[in-house]
Coordinates of C-alpha atoms in Angstrom, one line a residue:
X8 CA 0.0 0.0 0.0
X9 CA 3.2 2.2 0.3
X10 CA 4.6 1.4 -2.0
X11 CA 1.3 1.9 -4.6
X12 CA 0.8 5.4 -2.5
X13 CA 4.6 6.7 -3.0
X14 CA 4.4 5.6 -6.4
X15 CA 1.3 8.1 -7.1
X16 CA 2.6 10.9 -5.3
X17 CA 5.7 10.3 -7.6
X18 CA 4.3 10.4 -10.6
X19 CA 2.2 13.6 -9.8
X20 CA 5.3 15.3 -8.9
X21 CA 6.9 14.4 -12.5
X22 CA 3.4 15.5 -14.0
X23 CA 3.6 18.7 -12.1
X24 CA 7.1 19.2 -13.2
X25 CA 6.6 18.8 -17.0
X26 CA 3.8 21.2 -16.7
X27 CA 5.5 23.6 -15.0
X28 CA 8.7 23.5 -17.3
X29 CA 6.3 23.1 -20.8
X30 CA 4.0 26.7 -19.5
X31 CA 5.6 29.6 -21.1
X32 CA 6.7 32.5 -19.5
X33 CA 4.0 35.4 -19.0
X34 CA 4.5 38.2 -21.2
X35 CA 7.7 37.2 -23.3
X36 CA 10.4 38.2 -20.4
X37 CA 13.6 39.0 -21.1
X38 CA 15.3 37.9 -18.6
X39 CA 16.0 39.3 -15.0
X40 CA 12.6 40.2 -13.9
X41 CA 12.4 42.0 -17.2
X42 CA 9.5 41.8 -19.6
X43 CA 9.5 42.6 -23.2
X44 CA 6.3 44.0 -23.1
X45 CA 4.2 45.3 -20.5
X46 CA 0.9 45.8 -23.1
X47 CA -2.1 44.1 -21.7
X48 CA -5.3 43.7 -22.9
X49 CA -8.9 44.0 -20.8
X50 CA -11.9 42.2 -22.1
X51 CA -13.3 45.2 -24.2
X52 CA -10.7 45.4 -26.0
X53 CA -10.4 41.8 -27.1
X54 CA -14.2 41.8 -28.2
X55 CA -13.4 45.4 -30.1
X56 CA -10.6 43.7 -32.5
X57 CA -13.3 40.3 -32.4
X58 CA -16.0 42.3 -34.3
X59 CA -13.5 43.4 -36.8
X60 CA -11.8 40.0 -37.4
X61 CA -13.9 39.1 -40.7
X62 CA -13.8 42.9 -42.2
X63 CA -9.9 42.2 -41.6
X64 CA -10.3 38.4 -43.4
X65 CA -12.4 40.1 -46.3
X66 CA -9.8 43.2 -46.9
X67 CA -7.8 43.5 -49.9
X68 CA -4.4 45.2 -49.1
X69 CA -3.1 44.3 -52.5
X70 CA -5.1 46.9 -54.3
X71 CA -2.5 50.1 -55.2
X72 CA -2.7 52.7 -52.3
X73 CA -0.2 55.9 -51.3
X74 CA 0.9 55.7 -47.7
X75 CA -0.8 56.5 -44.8
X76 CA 1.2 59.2 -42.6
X77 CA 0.4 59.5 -39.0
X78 CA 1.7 62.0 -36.6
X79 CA 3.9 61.3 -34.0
X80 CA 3.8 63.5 -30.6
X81 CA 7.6 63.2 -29.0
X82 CA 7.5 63.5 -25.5
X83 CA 11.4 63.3 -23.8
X84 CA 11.3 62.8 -19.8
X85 CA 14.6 63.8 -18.4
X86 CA 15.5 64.4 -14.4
X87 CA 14.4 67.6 -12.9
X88 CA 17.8 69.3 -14.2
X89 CA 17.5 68.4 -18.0
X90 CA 19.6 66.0 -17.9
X91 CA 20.0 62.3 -18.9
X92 CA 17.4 63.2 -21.6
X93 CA 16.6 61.2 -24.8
X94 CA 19.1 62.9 -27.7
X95 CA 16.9 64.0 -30.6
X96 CA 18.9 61.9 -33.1
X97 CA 18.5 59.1 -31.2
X98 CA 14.8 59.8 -31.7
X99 CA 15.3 60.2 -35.8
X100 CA 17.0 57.4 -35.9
X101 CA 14.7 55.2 -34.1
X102 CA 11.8 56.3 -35.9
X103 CA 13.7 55.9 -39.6
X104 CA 14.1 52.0 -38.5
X105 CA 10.4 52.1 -37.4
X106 CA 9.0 53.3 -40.7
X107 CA 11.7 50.4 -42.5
X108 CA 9.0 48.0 -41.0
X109 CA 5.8 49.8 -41.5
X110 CA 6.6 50.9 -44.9
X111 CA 5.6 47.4 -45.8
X112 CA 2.0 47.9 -44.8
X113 CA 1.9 51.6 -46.7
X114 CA 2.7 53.4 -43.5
X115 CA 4.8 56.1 -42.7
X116 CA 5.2 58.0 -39.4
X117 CA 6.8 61.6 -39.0
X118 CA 7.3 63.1 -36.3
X119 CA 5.6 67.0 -34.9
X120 CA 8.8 69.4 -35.4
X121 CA 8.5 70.7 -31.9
X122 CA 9.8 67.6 -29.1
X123 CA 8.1 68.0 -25.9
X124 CA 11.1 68.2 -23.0
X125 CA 9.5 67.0 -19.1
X126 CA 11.9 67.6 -16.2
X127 CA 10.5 65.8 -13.5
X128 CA 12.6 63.5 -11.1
X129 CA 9.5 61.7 -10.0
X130 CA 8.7 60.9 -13.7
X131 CA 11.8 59.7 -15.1
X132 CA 11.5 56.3 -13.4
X133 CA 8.1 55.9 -14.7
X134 CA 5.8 53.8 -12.5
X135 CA 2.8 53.0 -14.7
X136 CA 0.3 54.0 -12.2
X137 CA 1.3 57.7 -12.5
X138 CA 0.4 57.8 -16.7
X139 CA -2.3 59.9 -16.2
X140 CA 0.0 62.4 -13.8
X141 CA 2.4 62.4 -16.5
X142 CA 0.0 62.8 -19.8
X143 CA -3.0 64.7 -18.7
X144 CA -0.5 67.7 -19.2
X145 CA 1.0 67.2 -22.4
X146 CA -1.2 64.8 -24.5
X147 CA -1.8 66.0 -28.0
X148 CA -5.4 65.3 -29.2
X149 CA -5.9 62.9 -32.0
X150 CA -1.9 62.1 -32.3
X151 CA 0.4 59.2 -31.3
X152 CA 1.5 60.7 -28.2
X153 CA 5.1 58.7 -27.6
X154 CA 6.4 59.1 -23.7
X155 CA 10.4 58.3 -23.9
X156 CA 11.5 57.5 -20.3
X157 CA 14.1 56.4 -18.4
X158 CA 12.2 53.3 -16.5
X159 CA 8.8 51.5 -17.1
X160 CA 7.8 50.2 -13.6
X161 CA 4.8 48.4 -13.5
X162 CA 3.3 46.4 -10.3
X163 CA 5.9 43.6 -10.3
X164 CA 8.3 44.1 -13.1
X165 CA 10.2 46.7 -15.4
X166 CA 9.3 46.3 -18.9
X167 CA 10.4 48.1 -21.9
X168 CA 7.5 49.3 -23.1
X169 CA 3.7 49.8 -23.8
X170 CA 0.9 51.1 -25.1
X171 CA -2.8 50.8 -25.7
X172 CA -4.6 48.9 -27.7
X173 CA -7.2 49.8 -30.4
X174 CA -10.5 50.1 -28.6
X175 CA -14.0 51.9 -28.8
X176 CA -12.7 54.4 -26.5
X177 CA -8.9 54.7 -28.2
X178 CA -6.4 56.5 -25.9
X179 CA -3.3 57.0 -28.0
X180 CA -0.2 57.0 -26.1
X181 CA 2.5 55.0 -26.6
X182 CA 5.3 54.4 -24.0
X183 CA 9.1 53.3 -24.0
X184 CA 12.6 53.6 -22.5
X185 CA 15.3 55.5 -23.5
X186 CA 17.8 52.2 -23.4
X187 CA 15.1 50.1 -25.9
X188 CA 14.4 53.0 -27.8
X189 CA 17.5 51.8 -30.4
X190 CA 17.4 48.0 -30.0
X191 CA 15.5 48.2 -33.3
X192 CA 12.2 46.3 -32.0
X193 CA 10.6 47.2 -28.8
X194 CA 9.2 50.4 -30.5
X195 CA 7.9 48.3 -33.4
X196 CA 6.9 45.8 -31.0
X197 CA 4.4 48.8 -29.6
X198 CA 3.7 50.5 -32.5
X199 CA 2.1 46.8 -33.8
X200 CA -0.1 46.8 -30.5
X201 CA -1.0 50.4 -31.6
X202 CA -2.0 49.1 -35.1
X203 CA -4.1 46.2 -33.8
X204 CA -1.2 43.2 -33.8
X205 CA -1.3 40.7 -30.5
X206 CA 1.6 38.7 -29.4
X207 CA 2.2 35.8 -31.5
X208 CA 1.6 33.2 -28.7
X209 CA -2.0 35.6 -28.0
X210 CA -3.1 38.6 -26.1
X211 CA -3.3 36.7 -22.1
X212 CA -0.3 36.7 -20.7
X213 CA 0.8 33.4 -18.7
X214 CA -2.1 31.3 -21.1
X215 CA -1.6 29.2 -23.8
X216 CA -3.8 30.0 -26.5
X217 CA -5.7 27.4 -28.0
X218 CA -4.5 27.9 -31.7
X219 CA -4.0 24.4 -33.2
X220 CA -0.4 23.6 -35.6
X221 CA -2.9 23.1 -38.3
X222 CA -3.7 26.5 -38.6
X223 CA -8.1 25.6 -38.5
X224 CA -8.7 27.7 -35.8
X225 CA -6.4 30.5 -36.9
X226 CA -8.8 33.2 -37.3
X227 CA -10.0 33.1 -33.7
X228 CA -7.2 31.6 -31.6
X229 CA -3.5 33.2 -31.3
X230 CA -3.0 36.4 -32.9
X231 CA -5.9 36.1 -35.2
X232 CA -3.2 35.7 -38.4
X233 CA -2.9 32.7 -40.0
X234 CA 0.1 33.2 -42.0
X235 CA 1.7 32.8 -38.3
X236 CA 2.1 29.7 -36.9
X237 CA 0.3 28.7 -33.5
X238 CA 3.2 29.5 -30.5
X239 CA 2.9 27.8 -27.1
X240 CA 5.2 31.3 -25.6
X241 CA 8.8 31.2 -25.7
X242 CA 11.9 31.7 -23.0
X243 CA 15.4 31.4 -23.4
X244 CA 15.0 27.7 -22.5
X245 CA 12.8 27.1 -26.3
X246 CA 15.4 29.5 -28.2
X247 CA 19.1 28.4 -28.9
X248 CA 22.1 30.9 -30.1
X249 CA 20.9 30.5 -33.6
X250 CA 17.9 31.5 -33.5
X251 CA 16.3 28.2 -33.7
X252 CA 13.5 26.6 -31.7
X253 CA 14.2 24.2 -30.0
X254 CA 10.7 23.2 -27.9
X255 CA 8.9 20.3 -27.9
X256 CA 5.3 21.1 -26.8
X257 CA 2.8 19.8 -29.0
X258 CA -0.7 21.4 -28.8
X259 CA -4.5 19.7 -28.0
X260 CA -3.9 17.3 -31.3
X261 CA -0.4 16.0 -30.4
X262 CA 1.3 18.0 -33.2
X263 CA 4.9 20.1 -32.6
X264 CA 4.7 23.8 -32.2
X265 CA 6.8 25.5 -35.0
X266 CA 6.4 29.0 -34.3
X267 CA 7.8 32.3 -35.9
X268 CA 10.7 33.0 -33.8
X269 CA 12.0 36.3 -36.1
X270 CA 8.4 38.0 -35.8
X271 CA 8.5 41.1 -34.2
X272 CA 5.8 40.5 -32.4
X273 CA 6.7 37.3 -31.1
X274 CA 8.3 36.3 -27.0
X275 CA 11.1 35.3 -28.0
X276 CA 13.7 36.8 -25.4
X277 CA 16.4 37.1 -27.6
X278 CA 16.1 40.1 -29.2
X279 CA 18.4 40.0 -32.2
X280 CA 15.9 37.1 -33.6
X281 CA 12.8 39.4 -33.6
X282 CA 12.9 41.2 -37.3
X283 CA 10.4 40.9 -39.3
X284 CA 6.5 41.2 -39.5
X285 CA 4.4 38.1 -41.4
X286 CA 2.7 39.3 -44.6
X287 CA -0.8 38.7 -42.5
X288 CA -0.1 41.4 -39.6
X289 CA 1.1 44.0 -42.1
X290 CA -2.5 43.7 -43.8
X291 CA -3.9 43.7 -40.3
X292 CA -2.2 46.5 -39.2
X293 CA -3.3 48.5 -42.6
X294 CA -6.7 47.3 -42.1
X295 CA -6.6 49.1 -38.5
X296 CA -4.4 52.3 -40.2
X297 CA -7.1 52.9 -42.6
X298 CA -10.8 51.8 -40.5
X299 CA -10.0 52.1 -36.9
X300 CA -6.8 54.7 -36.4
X301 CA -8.0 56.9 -39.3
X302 CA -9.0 59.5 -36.7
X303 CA -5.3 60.8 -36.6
X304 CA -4.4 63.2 -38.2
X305 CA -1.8 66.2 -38.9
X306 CA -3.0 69.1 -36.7
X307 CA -4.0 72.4 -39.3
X308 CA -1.1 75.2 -38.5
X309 CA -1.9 77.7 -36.2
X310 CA -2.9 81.4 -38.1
X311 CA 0.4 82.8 -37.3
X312 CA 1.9 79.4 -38.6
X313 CA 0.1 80.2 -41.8
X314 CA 1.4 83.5 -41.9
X315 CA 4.7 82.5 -41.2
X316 CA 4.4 79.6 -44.2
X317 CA 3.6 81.5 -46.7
X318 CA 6.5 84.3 -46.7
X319 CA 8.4 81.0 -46.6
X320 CA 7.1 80.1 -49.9
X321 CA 8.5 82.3 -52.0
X322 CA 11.9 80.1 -50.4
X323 CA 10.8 76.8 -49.7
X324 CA 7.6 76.6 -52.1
X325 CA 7.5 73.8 -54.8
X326 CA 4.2 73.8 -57.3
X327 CA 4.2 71.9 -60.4
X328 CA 2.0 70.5 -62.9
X329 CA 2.3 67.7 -65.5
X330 CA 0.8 66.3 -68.1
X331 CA 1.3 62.2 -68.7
X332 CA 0.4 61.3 -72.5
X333 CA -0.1 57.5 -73.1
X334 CA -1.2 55.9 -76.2
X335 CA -1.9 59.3 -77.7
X336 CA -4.1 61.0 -75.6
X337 CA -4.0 62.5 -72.6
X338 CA -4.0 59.9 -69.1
X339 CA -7.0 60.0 -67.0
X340 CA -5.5 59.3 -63.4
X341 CA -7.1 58.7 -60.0
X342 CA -5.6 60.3 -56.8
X343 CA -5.0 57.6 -53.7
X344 CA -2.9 59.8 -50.9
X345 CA 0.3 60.3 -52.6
X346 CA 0.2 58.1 -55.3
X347 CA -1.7 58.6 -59.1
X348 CA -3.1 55.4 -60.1
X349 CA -3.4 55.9 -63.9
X350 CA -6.7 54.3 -65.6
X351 CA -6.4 51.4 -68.3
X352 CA -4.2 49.2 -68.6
X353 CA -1.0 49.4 -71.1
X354 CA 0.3 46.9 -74.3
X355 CA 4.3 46.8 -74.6
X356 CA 5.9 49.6 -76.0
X357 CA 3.0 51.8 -76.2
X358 CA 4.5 55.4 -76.7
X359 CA 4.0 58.1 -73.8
X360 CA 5.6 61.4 -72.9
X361 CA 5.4 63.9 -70.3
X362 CA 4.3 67.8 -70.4
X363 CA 6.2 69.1 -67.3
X364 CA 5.1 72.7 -65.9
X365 CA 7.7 74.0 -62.9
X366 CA 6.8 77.0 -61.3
X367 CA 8.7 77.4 -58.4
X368 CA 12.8 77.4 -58.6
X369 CA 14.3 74.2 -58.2
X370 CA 15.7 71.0 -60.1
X371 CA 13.7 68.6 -61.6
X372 CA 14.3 64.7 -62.2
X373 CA 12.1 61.9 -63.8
X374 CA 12.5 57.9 -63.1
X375 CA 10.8 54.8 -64.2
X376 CA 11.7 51.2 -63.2
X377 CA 9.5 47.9 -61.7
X378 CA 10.1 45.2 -59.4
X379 CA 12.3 43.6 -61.3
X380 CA 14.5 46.5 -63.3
X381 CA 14.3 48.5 -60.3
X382 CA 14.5 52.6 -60.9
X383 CA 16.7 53.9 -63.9
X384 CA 16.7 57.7 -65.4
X385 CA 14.5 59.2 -68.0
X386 CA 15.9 62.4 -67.3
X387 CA 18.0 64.9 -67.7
X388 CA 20.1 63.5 -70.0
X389 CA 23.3 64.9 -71.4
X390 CA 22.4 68.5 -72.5
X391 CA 19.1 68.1 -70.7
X392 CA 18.7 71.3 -68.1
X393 CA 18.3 69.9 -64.6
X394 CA 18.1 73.3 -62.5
X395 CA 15.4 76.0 -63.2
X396 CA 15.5 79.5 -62.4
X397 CA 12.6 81.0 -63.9
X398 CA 9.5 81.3 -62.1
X399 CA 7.1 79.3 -64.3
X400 CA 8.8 76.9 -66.9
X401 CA 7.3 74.4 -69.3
X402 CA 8.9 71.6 -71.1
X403 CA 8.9 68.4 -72.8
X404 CA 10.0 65.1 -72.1
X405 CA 11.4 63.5 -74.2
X406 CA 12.7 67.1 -75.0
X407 CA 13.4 66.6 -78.6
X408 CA 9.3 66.9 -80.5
X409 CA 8.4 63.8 -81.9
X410 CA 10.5 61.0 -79.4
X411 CA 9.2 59.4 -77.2
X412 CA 9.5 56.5 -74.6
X413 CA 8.1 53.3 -74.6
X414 CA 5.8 51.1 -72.3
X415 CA 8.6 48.1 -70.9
X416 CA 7.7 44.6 -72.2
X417 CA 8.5 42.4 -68.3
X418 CA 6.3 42.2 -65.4
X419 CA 2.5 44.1 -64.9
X420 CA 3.1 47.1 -63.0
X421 CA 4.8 50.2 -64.0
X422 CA 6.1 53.7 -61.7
X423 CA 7.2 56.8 -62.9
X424 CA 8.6 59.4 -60.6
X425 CA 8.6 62.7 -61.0
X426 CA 10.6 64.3 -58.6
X427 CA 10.7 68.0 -57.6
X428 CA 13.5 69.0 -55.6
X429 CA 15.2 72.1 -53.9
X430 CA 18.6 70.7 -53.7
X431 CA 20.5 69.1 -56.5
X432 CA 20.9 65.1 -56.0
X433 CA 23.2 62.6 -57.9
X434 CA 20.8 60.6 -60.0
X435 CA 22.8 57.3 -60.2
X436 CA 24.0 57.5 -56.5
X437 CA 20.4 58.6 -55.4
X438 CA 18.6 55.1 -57.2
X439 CA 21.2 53.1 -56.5
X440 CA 20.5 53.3 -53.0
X441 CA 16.5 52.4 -53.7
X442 CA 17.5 49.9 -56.0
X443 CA 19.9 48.1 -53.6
X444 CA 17.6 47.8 -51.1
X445 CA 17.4 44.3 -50.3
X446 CA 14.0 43.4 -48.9
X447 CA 11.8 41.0 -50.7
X448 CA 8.2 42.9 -48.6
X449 CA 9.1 46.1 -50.1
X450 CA 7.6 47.3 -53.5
X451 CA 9.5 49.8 -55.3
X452 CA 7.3 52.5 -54.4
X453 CA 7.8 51.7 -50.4
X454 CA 11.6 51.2 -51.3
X455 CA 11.6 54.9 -52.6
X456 CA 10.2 56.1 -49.3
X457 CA 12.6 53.7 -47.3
X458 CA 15.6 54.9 -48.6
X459 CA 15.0 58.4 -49.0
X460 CA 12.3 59.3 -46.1
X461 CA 13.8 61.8 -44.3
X462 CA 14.4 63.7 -47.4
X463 CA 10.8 63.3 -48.6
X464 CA 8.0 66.2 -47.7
X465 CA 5.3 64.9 -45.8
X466 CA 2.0 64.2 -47.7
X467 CA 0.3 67.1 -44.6
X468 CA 2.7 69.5 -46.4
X469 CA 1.6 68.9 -49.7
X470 CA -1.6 69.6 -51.6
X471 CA -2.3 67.5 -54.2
X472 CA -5.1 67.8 -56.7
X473 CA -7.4 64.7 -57.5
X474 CA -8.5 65.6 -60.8
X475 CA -5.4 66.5 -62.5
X476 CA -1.9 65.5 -61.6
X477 CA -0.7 69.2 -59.8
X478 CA 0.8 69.7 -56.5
X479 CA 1.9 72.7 -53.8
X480 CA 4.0 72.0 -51.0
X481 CA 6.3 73.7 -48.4
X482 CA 8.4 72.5 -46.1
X483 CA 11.7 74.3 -44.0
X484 CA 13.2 70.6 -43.6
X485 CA 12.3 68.1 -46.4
X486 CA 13.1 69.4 -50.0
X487 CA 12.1 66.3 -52.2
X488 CA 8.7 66.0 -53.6
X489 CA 8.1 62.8 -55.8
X490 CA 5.1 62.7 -58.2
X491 CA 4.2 59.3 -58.4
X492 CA 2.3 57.5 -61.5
X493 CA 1.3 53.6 -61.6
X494 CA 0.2 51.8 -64.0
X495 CA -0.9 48.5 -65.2
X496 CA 0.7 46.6 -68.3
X497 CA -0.3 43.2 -70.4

């Protein structure tokens, strides 16, 4: 009878001990009491992104868009003194990785020119209960308000950031360290949470989800993607130095977890793995851009502002006009944010030429190129003038009467650029870095904006007009405008 009762109190101590080692750690910690992320989700929340989860299923994210721009608010705590304060570069260079990323789902984020300084002692070790205390203040309505502190505390542990999820009653604040502002993922990590993306391994911390290997469940277990695979939560115990996992939980049907270890948004405590979002989160996250965050927007300039803009236009003002003629006639074009989607679609070497009116200083430039030839020059050419002086200025291109270029034989999709600029660029240097981007989730209109962004005036700076390709823009620290045209080929 002993011997039968030590042997069951045995083998519930090994069954306790496999399910203790096989639970995963809650909330992806790094290590140290640390946790990745201290975003949590309530039960109104969850049911919010639920009613949206076939809307998001039924959207088409391949259809040609421009990019979405949202505003970002930067807040910089430092101590009382002024000191130990986030650098503003640090800042610009975070947010150029950041856009790398969200490029991909036809997103861009600039940040408000004037950076928000808060000297408070108290404040600079953050503890989360005191968010109100530090936001009431210095929130900006309908922005992404983004709080750069020293610490996160939260009840039990530090974390290295966090933010709120979309809801019905949306509170847009977004919150991380100075240290994890440049480890290139916490603050896409948040923005993701922002956008409507849940961990990998599912929004409850500390529970399993019940997502199944087979994917059959996908839409309502997990992260609600099903391009990424069910994840049972990962430590340093599941993750070796390569990257690889190395678990061998099996979910409710007996079958091996396999999960994404390089997704951003996935547990996985070692950072350096985390790099990349799933082609499923970047549609969910422009699904939540374009029907749940839409309410953000660039604030209008103040009336001294205006004033202020316009005597800087006569210095910083770019307005140009131009005709696209395809297949002899003139191109009927639709306007989609920063992009002109041109109507019809176009045989092999169909002829087409450009009628370019400039009338502000400034040099001009004109590229065409697809996915596979990536960008080349149209023009200038040799003898071609580049740089024009005169207030108002029309030309051809082709500027010799009577040539003409011709629609490219390869692929389905064509882009022409027009670019406006104040400052002369280097043509072959300036596509060579676009066309040497190497990431297979970019198209060659996001690669544009990826390599180029922080030369590239913002889409609240420049009025574009929907019924005829013309544009007027100003802006004291950007000086490129690109003109985009797309369109389809057979």
């Amino acid at each position: 009878m002993r011997q039968a009762q030590f042997s069951l109190l045995f083998f519930i101590f090994l069954l306790s001990t496999s399910l203790m080692a096989q639970r995963p750690r809650s909330g992806g910690f790094g290590g140290f009491g640390k946790k990745l992320s201290g975003t949590t989700y309530n039960e109104e929340q969850l049911e919010f992104m639920k009613g949206h989860v076939m809307a998001i299923e039924q959207f088409n994210d391949s259809v040609s868009r421009g990019l979405l721009e949202f505003p970002l608010k930067i807040h910089i705590v430092a101590k009382s003194d002024g000191s130990n304060g986030c650098e503003i570069a640090e800042v610009q260079a975070a947010i150029r990785e950041l856009n790398k990323s969200f490029l991909k789902a036809n997103i861009r984020f600039l940040p408000l020119e004037d950076y928000n300084y808060i000297r408070d002692d108290a404040l600079y070790r953050f503890p989360v209960v005191d968010e109100e205390k530090l936001c009431r203040p210095h929130d900006r309505a309908n922005v992404i308000n983004v709080y750069i502190v020293n610490k996160l505390q939260g009840e039990r542990n530090s974390f290295s950031g966090y933010t709120h999820p979309p809801s019905a009653k949306p509170v847009n604040r977004l919150f991380i360290t100075k240290k994890a502002l440049s480890n290139g993922t916490t603050l896409k990590r948040q923005m993701g949470h922002f956008f409507g993306l849940y961990p990998t391994a599912g929004p409850i911390a500390g529970q399993r989800s019940e997502e199944l290997v087979s994917g059959e469940n996908c839409q309502m277990e997990g992260d609600q993607v099903c391009d990424t695979p069910a994840d049972p939560g990962l430590d340093r115990r599941s993750i070796d130095d390569r990257c690889d996992y190395v678990g061998t939980l099996k979910d409710a049907n007996r079958k091996f977890y396999k999960p994404m270890v390089d997704n951003i948004m996935s547990d996985n405590p070692r950072q350096g793995c985390r790099t990349k979002f799933s082609r499923g989160q970047l549609k969910r996250m422009l699904y939540t851009a374009t029907y749940i965050r839409n309410y953000i927007k660039f604030p209008p300039p103040a009336d001294a502002t205006k004033k202020y803009l316009k005597k800087l236009k006569e210095k910083y003002g770019q307005e140009g006009e131009l005709v696209f003629n395809i297949n002899a006639s003139k191109a009927n074009v639709q306007l989609l944010q920063n992009l002109y989607k041109v109507q019809g679609t176009f045989l092999p070497e169909t002829a087409y030429f450009f009628e370019i009116t400039n009338l502000r200083k400034g040099f001009i430039y004109v590229f065409e190129g697809d996915e596979d030839r990536g960008f080349h020059l149209l023009y200038p050419q040799a003898g071609d003038q580049q740089y024009f002086k005169d207030e108002k200025k029309k030309f051809r291109v082709p500027t010799n009467k009577g040539d003409h270029f011709q629609v490219d034989p390869d692929g389905t999709k064509n882009y022409i650029c027009i670019l406006f600029s104040k400052k002369q660029i280097l043509p072959e240097r300036f596509l060579q870095e676009i066309n040497e981007l190497d990431d297979e989730q970019l198209n060659l209109f996001q690669r544009f904006y990826a390599a180029h962004q922080e030369k590239i005036v913002g889409n609240h700076n420049i009025e574009f007009k929907d019924n005829k390709i013309e544009f007027s823009a100003t802006s004291t620290e950007r000086y490129i405008v690109p003109i985009f045209l797309e369109y389809d080929k057979r």
